PDB file of C-alpha atoms in Angstrom:
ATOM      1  CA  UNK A   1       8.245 -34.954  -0.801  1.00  0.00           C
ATOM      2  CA  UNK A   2       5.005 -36.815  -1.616  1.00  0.00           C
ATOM      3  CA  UNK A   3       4.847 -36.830  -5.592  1.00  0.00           C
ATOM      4  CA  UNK A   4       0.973 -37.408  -4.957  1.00  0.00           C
ATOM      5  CA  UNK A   5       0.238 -35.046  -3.108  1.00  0.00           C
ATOM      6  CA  UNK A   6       2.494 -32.507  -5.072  1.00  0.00           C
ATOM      7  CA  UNK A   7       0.864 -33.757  -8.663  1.00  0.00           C
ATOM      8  CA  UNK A   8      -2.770 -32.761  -7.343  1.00  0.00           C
ATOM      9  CA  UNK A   9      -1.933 -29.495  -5.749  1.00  0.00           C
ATOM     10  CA  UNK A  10      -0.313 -28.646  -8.786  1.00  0.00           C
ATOM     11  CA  UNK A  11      -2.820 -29.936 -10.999  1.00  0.00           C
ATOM     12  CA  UNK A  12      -5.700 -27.638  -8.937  1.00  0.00           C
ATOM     13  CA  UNK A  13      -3.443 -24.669  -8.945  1.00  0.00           C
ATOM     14  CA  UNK A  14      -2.812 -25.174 -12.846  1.00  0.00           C
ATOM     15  CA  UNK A  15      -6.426 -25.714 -13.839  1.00  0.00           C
ATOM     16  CA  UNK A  16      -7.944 -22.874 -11.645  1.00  0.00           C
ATOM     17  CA  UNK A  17      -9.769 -20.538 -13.952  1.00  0.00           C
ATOM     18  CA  UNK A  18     -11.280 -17.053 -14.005  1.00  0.00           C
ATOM     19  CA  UNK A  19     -14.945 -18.418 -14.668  1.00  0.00           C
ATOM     20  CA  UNK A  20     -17.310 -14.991 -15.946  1.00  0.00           C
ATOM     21  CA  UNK A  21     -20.886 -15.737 -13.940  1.00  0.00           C
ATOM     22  CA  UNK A  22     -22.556 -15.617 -17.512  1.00  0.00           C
ATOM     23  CA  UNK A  23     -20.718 -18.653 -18.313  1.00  0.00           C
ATOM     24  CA  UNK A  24     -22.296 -20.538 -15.016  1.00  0.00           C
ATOM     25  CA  UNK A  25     -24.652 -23.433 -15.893  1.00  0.00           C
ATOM     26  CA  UNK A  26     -27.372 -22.308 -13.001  1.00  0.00           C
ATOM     27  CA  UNK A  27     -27.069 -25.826 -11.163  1.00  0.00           C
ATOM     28  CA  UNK A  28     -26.760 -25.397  -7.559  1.00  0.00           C
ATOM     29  CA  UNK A  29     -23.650 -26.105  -5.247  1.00  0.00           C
ATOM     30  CA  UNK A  30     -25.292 -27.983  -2.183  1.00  0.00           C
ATOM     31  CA  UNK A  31     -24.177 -25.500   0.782  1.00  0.00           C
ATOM     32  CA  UNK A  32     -22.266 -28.416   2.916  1.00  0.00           C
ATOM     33  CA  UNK A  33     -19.412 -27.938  -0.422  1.00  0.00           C
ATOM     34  CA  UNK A  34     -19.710 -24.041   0.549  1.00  0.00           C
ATOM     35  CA  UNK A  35     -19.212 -24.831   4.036  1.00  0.00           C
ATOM     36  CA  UNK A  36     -16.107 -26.873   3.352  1.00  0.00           C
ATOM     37  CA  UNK A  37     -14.761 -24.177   1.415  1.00  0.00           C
ATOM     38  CA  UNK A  38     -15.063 -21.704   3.575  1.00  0.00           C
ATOM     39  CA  UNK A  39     -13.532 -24.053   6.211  1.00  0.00           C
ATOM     40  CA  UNK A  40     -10.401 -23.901   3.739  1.00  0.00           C
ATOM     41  CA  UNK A  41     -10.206 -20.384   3.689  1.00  0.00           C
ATOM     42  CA  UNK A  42      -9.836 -20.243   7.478  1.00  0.00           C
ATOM     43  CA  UNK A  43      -6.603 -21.959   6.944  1.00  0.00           C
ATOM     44  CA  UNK A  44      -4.614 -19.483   5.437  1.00  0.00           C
ATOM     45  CA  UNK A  45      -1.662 -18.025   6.845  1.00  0.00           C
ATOM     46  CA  UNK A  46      -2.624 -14.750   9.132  1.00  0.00           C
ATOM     47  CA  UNK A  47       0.198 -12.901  11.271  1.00  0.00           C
ATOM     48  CA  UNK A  48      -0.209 -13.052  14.860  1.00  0.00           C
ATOM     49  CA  UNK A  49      -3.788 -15.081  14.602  1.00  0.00           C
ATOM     50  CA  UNK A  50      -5.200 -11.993  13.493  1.00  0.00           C
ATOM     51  CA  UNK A  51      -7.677 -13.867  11.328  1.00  0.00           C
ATOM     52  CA  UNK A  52      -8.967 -10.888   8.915  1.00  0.00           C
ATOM     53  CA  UNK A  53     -10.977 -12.604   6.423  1.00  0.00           C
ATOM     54  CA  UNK A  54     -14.643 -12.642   7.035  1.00  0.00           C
ATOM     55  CA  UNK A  55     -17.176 -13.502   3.931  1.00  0.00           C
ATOM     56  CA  UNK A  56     -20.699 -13.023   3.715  1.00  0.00           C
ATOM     57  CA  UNK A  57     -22.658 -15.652   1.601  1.00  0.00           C
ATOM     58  CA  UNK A  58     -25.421 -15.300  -0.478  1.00  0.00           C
ATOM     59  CA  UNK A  59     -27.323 -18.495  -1.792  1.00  0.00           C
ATOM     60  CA  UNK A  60     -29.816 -16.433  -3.590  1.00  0.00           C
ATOM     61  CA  UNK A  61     -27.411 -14.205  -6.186  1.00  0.00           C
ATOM     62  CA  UNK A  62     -29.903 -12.444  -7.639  1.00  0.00           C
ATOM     63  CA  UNK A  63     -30.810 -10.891  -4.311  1.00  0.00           C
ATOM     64  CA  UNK A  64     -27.616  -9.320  -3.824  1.00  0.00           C
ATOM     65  CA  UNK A  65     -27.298  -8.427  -7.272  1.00  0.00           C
ATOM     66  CA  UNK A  66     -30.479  -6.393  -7.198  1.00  0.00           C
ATOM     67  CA  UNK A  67     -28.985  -4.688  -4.015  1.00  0.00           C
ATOM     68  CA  UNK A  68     -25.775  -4.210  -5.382  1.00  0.00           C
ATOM     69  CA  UNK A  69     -27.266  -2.684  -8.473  1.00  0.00           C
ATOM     70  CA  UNK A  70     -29.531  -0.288  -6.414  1.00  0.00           C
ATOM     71  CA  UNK A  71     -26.545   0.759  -4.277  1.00  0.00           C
ATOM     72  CA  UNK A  72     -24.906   1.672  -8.020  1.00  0.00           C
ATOM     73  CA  UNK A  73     -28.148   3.803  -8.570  1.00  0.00           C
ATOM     74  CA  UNK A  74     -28.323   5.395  -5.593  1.00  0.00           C
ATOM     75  CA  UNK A  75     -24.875   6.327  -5.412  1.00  0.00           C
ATOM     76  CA  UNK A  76     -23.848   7.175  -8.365  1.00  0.00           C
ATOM     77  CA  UNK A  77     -24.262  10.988 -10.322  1.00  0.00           C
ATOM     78  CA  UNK A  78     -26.749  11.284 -12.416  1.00  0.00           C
ATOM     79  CA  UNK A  79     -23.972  12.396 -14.945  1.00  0.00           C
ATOM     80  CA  UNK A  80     -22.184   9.234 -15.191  1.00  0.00           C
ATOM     81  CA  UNK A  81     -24.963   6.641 -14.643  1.00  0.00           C
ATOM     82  CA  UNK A  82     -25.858   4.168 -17.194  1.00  0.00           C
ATOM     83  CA  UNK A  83     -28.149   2.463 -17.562  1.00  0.00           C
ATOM     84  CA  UNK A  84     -25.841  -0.930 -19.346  1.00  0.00           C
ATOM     85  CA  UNK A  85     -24.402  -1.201 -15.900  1.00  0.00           C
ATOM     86  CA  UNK A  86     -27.019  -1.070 -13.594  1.00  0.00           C
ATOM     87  CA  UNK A  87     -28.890  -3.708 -16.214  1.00  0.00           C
ATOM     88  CA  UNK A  88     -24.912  -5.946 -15.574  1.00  0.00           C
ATOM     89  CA  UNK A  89     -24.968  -5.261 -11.896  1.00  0.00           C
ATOM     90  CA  UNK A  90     -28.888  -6.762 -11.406  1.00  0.00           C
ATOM     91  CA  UNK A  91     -27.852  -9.829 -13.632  1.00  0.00           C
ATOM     92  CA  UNK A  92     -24.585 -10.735 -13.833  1.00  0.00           C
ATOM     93  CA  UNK A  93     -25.537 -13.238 -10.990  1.00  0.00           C
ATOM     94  CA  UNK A  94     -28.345 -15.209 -12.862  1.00  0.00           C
ATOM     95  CA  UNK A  95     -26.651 -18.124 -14.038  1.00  0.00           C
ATOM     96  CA  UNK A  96     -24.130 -18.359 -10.120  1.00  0.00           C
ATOM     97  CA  UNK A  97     -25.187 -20.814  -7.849  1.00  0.00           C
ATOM     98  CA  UNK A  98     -23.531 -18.181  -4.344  1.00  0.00           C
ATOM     99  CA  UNK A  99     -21.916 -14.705  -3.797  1.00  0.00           C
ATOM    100  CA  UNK A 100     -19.350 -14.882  -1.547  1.00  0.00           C
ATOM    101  CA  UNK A 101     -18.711 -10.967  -0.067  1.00  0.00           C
ATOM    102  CA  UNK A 102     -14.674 -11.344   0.889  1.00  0.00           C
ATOM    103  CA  UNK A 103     -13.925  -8.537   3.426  1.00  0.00           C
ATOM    104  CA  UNK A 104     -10.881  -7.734   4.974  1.00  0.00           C
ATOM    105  CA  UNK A 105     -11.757  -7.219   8.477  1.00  0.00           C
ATOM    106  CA  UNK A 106      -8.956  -5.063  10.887  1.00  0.00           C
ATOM    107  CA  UNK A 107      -7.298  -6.637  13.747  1.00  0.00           C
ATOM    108  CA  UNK A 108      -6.993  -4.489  16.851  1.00  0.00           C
ATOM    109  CA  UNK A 109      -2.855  -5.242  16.799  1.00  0.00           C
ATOM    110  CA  UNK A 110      -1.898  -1.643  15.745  1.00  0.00           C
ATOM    111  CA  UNK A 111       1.767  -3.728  15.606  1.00  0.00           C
ATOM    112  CA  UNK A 112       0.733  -5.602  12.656  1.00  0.00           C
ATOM    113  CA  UNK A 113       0.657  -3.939   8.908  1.00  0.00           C
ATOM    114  CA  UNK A 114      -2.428  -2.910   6.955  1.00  0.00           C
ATOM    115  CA  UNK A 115      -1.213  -4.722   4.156  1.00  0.00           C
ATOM    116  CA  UNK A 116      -0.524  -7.718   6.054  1.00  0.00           C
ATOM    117  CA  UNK A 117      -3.864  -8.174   7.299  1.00  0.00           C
ATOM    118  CA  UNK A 118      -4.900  -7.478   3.159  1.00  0.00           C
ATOM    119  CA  UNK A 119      -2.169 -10.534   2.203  1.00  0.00           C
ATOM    120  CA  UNK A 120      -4.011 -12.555   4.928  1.00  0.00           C
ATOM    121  CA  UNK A 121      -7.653 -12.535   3.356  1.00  0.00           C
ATOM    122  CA  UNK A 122      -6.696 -12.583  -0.078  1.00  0.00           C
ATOM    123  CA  UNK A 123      -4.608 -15.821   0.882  1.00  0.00           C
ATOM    124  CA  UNK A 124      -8.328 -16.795   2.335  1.00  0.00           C
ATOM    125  CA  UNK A 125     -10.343 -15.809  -0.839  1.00  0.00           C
ATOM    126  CA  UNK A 126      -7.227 -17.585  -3.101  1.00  0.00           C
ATOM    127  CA  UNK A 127      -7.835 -21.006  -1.022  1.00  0.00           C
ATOM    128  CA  UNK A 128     -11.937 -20.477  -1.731  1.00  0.00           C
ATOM    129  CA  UNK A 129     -10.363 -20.453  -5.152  1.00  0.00           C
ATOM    130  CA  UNK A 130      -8.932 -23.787  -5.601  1.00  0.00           C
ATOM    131  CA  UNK A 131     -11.031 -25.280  -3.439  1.00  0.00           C
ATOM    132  CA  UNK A 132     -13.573 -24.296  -5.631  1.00  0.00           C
ATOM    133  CA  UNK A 133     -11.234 -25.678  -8.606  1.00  0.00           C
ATOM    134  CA  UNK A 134     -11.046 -29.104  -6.585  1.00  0.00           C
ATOM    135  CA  UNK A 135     -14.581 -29.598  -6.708  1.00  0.00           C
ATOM    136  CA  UNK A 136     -15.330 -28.796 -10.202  1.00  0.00           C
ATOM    137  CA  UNK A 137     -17.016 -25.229  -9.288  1.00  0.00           C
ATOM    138  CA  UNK A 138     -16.362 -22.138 -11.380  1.00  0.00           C
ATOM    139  CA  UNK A 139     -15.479 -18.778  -9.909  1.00  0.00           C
ATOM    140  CA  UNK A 140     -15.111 -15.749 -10.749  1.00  0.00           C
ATOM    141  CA  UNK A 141     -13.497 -12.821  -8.284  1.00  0.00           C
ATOM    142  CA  UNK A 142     -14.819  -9.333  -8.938  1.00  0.00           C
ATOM    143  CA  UNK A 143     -14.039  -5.772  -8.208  1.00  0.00           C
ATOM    144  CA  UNK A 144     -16.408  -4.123 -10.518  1.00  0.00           C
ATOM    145  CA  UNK A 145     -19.200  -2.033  -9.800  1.00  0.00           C
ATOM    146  CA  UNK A 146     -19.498  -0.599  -5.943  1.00  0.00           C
ATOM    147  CA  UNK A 147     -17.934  -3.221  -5.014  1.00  0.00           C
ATOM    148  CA  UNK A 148     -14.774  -1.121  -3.803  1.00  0.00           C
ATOM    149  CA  UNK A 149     -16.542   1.859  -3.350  1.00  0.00           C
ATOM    150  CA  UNK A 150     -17.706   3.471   0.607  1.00  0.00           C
ATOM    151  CA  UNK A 151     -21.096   2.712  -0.288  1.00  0.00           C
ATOM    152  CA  UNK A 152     -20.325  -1.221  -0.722  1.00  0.00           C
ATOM    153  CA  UNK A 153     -18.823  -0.520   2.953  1.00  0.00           C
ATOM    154  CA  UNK A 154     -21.858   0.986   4.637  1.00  0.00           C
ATOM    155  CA  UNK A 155     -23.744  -1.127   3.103  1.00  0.00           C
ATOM    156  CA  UNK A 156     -21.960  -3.916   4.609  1.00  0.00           C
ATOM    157  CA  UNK A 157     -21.406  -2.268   7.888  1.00  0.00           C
ATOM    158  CA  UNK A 158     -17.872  -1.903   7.851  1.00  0.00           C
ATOM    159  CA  UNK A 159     -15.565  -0.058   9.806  1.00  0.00           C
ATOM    160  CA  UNK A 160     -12.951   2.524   8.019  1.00  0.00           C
ATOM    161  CA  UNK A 161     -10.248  -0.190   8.275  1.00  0.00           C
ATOM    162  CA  UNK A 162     -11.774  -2.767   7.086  1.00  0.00           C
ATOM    163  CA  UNK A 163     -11.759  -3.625   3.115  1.00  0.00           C
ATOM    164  CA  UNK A 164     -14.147  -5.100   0.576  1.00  0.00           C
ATOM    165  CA  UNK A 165     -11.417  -7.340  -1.050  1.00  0.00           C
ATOM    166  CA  UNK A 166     -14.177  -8.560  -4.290  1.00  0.00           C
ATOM    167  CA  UNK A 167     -17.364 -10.017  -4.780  1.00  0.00           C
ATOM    168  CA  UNK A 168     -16.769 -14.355  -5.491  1.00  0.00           C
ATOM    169  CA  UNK A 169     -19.178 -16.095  -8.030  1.00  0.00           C
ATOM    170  CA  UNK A 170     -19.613 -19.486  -7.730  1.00  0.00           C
ATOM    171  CA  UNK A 171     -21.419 -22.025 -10.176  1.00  0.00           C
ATOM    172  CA  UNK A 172     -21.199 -24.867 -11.794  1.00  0.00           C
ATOM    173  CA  UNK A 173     -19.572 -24.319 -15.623  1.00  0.00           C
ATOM    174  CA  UNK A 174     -19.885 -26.721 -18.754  1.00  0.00           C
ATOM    175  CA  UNK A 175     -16.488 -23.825 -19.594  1.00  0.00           C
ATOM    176  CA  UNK A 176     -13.341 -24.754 -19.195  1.00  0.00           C
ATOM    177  CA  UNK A 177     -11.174 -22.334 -21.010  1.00  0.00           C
ATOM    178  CA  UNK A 178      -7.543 -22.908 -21.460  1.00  0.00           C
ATOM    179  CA  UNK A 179      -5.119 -21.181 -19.098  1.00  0.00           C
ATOM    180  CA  UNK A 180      -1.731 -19.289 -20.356  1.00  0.00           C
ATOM    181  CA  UNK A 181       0.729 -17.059 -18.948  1.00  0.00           C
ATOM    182  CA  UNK A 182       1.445 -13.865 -21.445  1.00  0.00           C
ATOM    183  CA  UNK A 183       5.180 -13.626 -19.584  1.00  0.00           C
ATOM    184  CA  UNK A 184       7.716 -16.183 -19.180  1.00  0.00           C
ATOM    185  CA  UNK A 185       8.729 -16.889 -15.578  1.00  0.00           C
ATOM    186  CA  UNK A 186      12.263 -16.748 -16.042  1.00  0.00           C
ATOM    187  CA  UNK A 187      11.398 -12.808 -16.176  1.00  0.00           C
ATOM    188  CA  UNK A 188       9.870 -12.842 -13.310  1.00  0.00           C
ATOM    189  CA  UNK A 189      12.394 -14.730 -11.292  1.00  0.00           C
ATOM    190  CA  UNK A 190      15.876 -13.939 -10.111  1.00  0.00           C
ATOM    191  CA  UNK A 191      18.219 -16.378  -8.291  1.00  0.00           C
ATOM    192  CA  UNK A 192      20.813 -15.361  -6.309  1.00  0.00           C
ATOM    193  CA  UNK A 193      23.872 -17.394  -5.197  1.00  0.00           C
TER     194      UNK A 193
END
């Protein structure tokens, strides 16, 4: 085993933090370090080279916030609307430098599990992750407002297969919050003999 190579992937893994968009510094990731991200995601493991991951980028947040807020107003009864939320949804992306739309995109192998092809792109969305870790980039993976929701779907012209998996934030971050684990990992670990 390389101890090198083992101390930095450890060290990326272990310093990987939830970053909240508000917390973004506005500076703007040049879109070659996107690029090589995304390039990173494409190597996750897929079953049968199904691929399923498929992203749509946004350099401009604020533009898909305002859509993604709109799509919250159109959609959503008058009875449980408010307002607080739409105001979130249309700037919660102020301060990111991209959106990354992770989708979850159904092979045509009928042999192959739903949920595998799910495992797949969130495997692709965790290496945006620490990539995004490795080069000092916050981020910040949602599932809040229509974001798993059949109107984030048509909007996105997907088929009834497919998945919205979360909405990525990316930015810079002058935040670095501690990390912690609330339960020990001897409970969540058995060995067997």
């Amino acid at each position: 085993m390389d101890n090198n190579t083992f101390s930095t992937i450890s060290t990326v893994i272990k310093t990987r933090r939830t970053i909240k968009p508000g917390t973004m510094n506005g500076q703007k990731i040049p879109n070659g370090h996107i690029a090589a991200i995304l390039e990173l995601a494409d190597w996750a493991p897929t079953h049968a080279f199904t691929e399923p991951w498929r992203f749509v980028i946004y350099e401009d947040p604020t533009v898909f916030c305002k859509q993604h807020a709109e799509l919250y107003k159109t959609h959503t009864p008058a009875e449980n609307f408010k307002e607080a939320t739409y105001t979130n949804l249309q700037n919660i992306g102020n301060n990111a430098s991209h959106v990354v739309i992770a989708v979850m995109k159904r092979g045509s192998n009928p042999n192959i599990p739903a949920l595998e092809e799910v495992a797949a792109a969130s495997a692709a969305v965790q290496n945006i992750l620490l990539a995004a870790t490795s080069l000092n980039i916050g981020s910040f993976w949602s599932t809040g407002g229509m974001t798993l929701k059949p109107a984030m779907k048509n909007f996105l012209e997907l088929a009834e297969e497919d998945a919205v998996l979360g909405l990525l934030y990316l930015g810079y971050t002058d935040n670095q919050p501690e990390g912690r684990r609330v339960t020990p990992l001897e409970e969540k670990v058995k060995w067997v003999k």
